[in-house]
Coordinates of C-alpha atoms and ligand atoms in Angstrom, one line a residue:
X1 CA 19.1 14.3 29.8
X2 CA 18.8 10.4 29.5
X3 CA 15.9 9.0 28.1
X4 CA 14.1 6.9 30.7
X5 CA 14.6 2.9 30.0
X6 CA 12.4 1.5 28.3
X7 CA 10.2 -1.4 29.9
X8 CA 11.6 -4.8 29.1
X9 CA 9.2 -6.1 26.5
X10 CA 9.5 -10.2 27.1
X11 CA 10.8 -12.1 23.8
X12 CA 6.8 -14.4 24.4
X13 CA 4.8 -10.8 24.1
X14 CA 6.9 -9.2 21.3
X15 CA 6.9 -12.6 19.5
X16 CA 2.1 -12.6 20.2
X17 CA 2.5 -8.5 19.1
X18 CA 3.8 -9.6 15.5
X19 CA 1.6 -12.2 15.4
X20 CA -1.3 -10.1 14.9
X21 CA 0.6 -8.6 11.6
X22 CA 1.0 -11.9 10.1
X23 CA -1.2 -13.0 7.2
X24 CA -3.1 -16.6 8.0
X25 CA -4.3 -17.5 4.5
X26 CA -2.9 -16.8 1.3
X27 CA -4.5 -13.6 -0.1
X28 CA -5.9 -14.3 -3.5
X29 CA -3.4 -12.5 -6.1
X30 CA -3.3 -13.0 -10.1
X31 CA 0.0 -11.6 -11.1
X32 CA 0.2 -9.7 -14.0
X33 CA 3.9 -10.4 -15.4
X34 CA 6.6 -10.9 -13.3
X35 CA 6.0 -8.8 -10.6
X36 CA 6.0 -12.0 -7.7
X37 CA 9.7 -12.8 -9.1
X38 CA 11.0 -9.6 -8.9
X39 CA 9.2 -8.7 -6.0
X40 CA 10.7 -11.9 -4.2
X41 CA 14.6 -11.0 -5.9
X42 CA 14.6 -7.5 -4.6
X43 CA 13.5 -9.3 -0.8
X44 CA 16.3 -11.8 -1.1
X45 CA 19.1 -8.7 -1.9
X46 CA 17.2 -6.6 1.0
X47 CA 16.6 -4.0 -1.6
X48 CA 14.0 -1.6 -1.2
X49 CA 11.0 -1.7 -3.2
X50 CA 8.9 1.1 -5.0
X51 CA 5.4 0.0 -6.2
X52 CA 4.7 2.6 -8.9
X53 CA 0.9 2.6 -10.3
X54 CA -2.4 4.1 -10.1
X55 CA -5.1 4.0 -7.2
X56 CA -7.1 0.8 -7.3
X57 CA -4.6 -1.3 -9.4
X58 CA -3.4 -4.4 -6.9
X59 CA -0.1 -3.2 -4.9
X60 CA -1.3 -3.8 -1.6
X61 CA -2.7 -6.9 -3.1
X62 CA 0.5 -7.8 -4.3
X63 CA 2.4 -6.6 -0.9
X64 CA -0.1 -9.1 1.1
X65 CA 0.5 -11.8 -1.0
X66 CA 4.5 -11.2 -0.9
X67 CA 4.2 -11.1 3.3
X68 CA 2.2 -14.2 3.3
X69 CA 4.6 -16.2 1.0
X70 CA 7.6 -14.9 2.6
X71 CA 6.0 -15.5 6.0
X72 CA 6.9 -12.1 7.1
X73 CA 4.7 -10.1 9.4
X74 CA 3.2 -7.2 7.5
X75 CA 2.9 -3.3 9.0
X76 CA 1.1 -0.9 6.8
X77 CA 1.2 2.9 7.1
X78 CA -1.2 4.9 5.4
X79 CA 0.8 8.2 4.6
X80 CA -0.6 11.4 5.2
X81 CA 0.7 14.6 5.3
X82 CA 0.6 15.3 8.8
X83 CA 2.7 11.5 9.1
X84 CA 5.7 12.7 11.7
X85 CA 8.5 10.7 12.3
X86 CA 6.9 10.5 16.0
X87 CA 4.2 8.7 14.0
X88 CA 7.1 6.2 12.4
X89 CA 9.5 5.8 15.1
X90 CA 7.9 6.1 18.1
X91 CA 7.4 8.2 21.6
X92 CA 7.5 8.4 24.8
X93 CA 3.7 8.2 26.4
X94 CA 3.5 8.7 30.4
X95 CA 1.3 6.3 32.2
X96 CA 0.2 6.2 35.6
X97 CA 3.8 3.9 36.0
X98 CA 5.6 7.1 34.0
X99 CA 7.1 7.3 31.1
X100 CA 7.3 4.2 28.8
X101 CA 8.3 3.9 25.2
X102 CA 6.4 3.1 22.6
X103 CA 7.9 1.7 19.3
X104 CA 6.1 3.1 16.1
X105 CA 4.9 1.1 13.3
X106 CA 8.6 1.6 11.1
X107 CA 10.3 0.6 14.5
X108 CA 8.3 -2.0 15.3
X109 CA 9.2 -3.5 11.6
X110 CA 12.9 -2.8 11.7
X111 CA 13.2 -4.6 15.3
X112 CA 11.3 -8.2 14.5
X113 CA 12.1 -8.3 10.9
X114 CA 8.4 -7.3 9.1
X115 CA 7.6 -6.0 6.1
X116 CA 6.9 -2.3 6.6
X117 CA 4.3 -1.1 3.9
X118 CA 4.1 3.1 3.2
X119 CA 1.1 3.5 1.6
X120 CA 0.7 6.6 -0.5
X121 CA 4.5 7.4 0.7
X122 CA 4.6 10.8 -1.6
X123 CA 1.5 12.4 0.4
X124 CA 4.6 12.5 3.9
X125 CA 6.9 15.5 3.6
X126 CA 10.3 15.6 3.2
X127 CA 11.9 15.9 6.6
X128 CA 10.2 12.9 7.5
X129 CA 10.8 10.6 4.8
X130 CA 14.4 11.6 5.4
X131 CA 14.0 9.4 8.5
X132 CA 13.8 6.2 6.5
X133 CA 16.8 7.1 4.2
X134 CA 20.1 5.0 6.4
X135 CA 17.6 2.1 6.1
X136 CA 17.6 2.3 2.2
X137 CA 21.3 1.9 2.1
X138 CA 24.0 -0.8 3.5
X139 CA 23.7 0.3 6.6
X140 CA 20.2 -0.4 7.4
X141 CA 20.1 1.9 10.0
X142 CA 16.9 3.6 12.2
X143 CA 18.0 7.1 13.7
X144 CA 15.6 6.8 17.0
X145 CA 16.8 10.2 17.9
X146 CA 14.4 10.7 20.9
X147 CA 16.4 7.6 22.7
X148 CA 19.5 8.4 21.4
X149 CA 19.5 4.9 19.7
X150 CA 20.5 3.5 16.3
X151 CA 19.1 0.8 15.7
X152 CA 20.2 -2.0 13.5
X153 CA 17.5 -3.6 10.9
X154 CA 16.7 -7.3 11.5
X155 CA 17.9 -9.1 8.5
X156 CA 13.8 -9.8 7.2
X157 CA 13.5 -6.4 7.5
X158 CA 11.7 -5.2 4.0
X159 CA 10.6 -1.6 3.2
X160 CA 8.2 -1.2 0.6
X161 CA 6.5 2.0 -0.4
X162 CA 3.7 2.4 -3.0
X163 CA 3.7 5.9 -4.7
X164 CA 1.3 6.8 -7.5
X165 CA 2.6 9.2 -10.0
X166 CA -0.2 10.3 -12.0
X167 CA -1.6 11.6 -7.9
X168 CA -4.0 14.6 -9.3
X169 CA -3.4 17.6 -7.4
X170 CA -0.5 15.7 -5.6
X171 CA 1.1 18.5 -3.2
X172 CA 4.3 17.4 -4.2
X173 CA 6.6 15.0 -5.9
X174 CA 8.6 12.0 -4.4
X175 CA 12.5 13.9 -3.9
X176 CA 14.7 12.0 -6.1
X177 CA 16.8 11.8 -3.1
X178 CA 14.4 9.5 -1.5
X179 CA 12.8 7.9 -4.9
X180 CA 16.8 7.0 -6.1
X181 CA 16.6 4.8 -3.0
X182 CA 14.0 2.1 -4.6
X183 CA 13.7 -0.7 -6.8
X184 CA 11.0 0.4 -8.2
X185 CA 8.2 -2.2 -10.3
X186 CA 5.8 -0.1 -12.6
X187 CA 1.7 -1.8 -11.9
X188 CA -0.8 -0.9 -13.7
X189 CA -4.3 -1.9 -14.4
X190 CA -4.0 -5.5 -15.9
X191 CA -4.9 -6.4 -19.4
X192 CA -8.5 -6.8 -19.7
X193 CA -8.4 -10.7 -20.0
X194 CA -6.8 -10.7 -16.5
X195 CA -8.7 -7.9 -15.1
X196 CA -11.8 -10.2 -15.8
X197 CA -11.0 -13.0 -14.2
X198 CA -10.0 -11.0 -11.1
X199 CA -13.6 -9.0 -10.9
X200 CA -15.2 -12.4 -11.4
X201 CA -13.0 -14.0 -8.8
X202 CA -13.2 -11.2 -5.9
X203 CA -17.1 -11.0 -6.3
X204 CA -18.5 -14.3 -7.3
X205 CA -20.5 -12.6 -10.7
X206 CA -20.5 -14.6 -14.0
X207 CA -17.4 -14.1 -16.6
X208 CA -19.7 -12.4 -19.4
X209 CA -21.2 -9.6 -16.4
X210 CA -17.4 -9.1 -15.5
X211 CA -16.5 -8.8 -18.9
X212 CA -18.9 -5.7 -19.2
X213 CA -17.8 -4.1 -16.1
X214 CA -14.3 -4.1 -17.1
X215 CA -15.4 -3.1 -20.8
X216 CA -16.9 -0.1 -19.0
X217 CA -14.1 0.3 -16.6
X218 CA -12.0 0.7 -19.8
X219 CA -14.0 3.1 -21.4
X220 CA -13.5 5.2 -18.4
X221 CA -9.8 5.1 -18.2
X222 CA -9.9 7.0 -21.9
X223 CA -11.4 9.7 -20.5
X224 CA -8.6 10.3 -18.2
X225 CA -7.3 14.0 -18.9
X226 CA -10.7 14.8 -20.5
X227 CA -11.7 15.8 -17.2
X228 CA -11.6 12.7 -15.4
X229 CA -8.4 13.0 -13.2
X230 CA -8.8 8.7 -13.3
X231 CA -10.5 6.2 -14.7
X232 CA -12.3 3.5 -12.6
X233 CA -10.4 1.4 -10.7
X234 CA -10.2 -2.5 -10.4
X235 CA -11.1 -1.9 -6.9
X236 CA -13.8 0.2 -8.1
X237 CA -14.9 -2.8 -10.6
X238 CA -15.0 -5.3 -7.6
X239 CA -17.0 -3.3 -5.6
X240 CA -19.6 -2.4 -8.5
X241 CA -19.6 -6.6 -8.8
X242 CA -19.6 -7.2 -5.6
X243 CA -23.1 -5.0 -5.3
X244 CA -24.2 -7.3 -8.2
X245 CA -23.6 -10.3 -6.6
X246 CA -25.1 -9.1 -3.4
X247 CA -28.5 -8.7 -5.7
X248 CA -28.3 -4.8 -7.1
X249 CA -28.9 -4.0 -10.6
X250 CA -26.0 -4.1 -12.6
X251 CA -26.5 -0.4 -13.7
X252 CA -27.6 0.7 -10.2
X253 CA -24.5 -0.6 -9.1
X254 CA -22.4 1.2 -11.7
X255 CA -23.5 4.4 -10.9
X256 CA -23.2 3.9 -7.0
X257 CA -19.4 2.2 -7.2
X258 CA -18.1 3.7 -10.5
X259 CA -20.2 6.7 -11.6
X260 CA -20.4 8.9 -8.1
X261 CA -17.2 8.4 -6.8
X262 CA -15.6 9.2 -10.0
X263 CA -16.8 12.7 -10.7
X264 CA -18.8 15.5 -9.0
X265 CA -19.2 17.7 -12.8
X266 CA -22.7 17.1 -13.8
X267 CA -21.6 17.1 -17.5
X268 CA -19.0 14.0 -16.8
X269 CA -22.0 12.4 -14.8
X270 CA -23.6 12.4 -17.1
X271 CA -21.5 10.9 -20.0
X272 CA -20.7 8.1 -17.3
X273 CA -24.3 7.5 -16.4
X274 CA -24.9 7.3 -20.5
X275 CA -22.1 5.1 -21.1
X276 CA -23.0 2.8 -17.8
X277 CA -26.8 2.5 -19.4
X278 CA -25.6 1.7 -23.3
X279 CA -23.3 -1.3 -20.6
X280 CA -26.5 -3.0 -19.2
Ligands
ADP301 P1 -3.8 -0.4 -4.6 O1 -3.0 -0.8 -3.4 O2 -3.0 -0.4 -5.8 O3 -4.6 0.9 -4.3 P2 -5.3 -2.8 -4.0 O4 -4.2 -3.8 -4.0 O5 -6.0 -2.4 -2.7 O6 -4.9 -1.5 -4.8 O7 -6.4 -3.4 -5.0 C1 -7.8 -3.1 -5.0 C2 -8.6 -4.3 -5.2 O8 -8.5 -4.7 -6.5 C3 -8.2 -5.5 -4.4 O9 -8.8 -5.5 -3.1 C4 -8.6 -6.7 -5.2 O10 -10.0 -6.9 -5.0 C5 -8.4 -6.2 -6.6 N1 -7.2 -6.5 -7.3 C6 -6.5 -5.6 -8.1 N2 -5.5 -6.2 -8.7 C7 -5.5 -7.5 -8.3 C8 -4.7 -8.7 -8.6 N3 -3.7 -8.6 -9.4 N4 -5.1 -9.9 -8.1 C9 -6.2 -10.0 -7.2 N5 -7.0 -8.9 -6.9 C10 -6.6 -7.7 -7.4

């Protein structure tokens, strides 16, 4: 059976679509090493790129920044593990007109030349992740199978996934089939110096209050594999500064951003709520 045609989208309305995924104003970014540079090679090559690092730690940050220097839009997926390739690709929806297609986020990317961003791209199974294998290779390929249509990547087409290893109680691992496919830049929580100036920066709090967040935020990160499954996270920091600039106590804050979310054993809790209290 042929798949019914698609509605003509005009070039003026595709063009307005993508510009809703464009990125005005530069998103504030301090790199950490040379993660813009190699970031920006691996674009210029068309290379895939793997963002390997905790929760929390900056690569959409990173990815933002890269779309808005580039000047490409930016489509993010958040991957879960009921993500189908319907969900990617497309489908068909039926209107009171009939049946129209609908291009999915990957799609959408691969036609007008975006970045396409799959956030938390180990938590997708298998068989669909196979789906973005031809357009890791040469051939920069998307198998639309439900319209019979192979579709040839724009040439700013970028794919870049963010996978965190250290995932507790991840279902499953990355295939190296798929992970083999990636450039892949290791990110991780930046040095405390750097980490620092970002809380101070992102919340508007005084360098010496950051400085005992991220102090804190440290200590927490030592307890990984003592029965924290993670530390806190810089965007766990931010928000704890953020509440201080907004006028909460620091140590209020620190048990509302850092403390709760972090752990549910009252033992831990307590450690955290000790440690927060010897802070401020
Ligand atoms: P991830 O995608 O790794 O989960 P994000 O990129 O969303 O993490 O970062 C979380 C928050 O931490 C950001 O919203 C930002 O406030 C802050 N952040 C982390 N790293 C940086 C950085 N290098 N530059 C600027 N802000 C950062």
């Amino acid at each position: 059976m042929l798949a019914p045609t698609p509605r003509a989208a005009p070039a003026a309305a595709a063009a307005m679509r993508m510009d809703a995924y464009r990125i005005a104003a530069e998103p504030y970014y301090r790199s950490v090493g040379d993660e813009l540079a190699l970031f920006e090679a691996a674009c210029a090559q068309r290379l895939p790129v793997m963002l390997k690092g905790p929760t929390g730690c900056g690569k959409t940050r990173l990815v933002e920044r890269m779309a808005w220097a580039l000047q490409r839009p930016l489509i993010t997926v958040a991957c879960n593990d009921d993500t189908s390739v319907g969900d990617l690709v497309g489908r068909h929806l039926l209107d009171a007109d009939g049946t129209h297609w609908q291009d999915g986020p990957l799609t959408l990317a691969v036609r007008h030349g975006a970045i396409c961003y799959l956030d938390e791209v180990v938590e997708a199974r298998a068989d669909t992740l196979a789906v973005i294998h031809p357009l890791t290779d040469t051939r920069r390929l998307l198998p639309i199978d439900r319209r019979n249509e192979l579709l040839k990547a724009h040439p700013d087409f970028q794919l870049v996934v963010s996978y965190n290893p250290g995932t507790p109680g991840a279902p499953r691992e990355l295939k190296a089939a798929t992970r083999q496919r990636f450039c892949a830049l290791d990110c991780s929580y930046p040095g405390t110096e750097v980490e620092v100036e970002i809380v101070a920066r992102e919340s508007g709090i005084p360098t010496d209050l950051a400085a005992s967040l991220v102090a804190l935020g440290v200590r927490t990160r030592r307890l990984q594999g003592e029965g924290l499954d993670e530390g806190a996270s810089t965007r766990m920091l931010v928000r704890a500064a953020q509440l201080i600039a907004g006028g909460t106590a620091p140590a209020a804050a620190c048990r509302m951003a850092l403390v709760a979310p972090l752990s549910d054993d009252p033992d831990l809790g307590a450690a955290l709520r000790a440690a927060v209290d010897a802070s401020f």
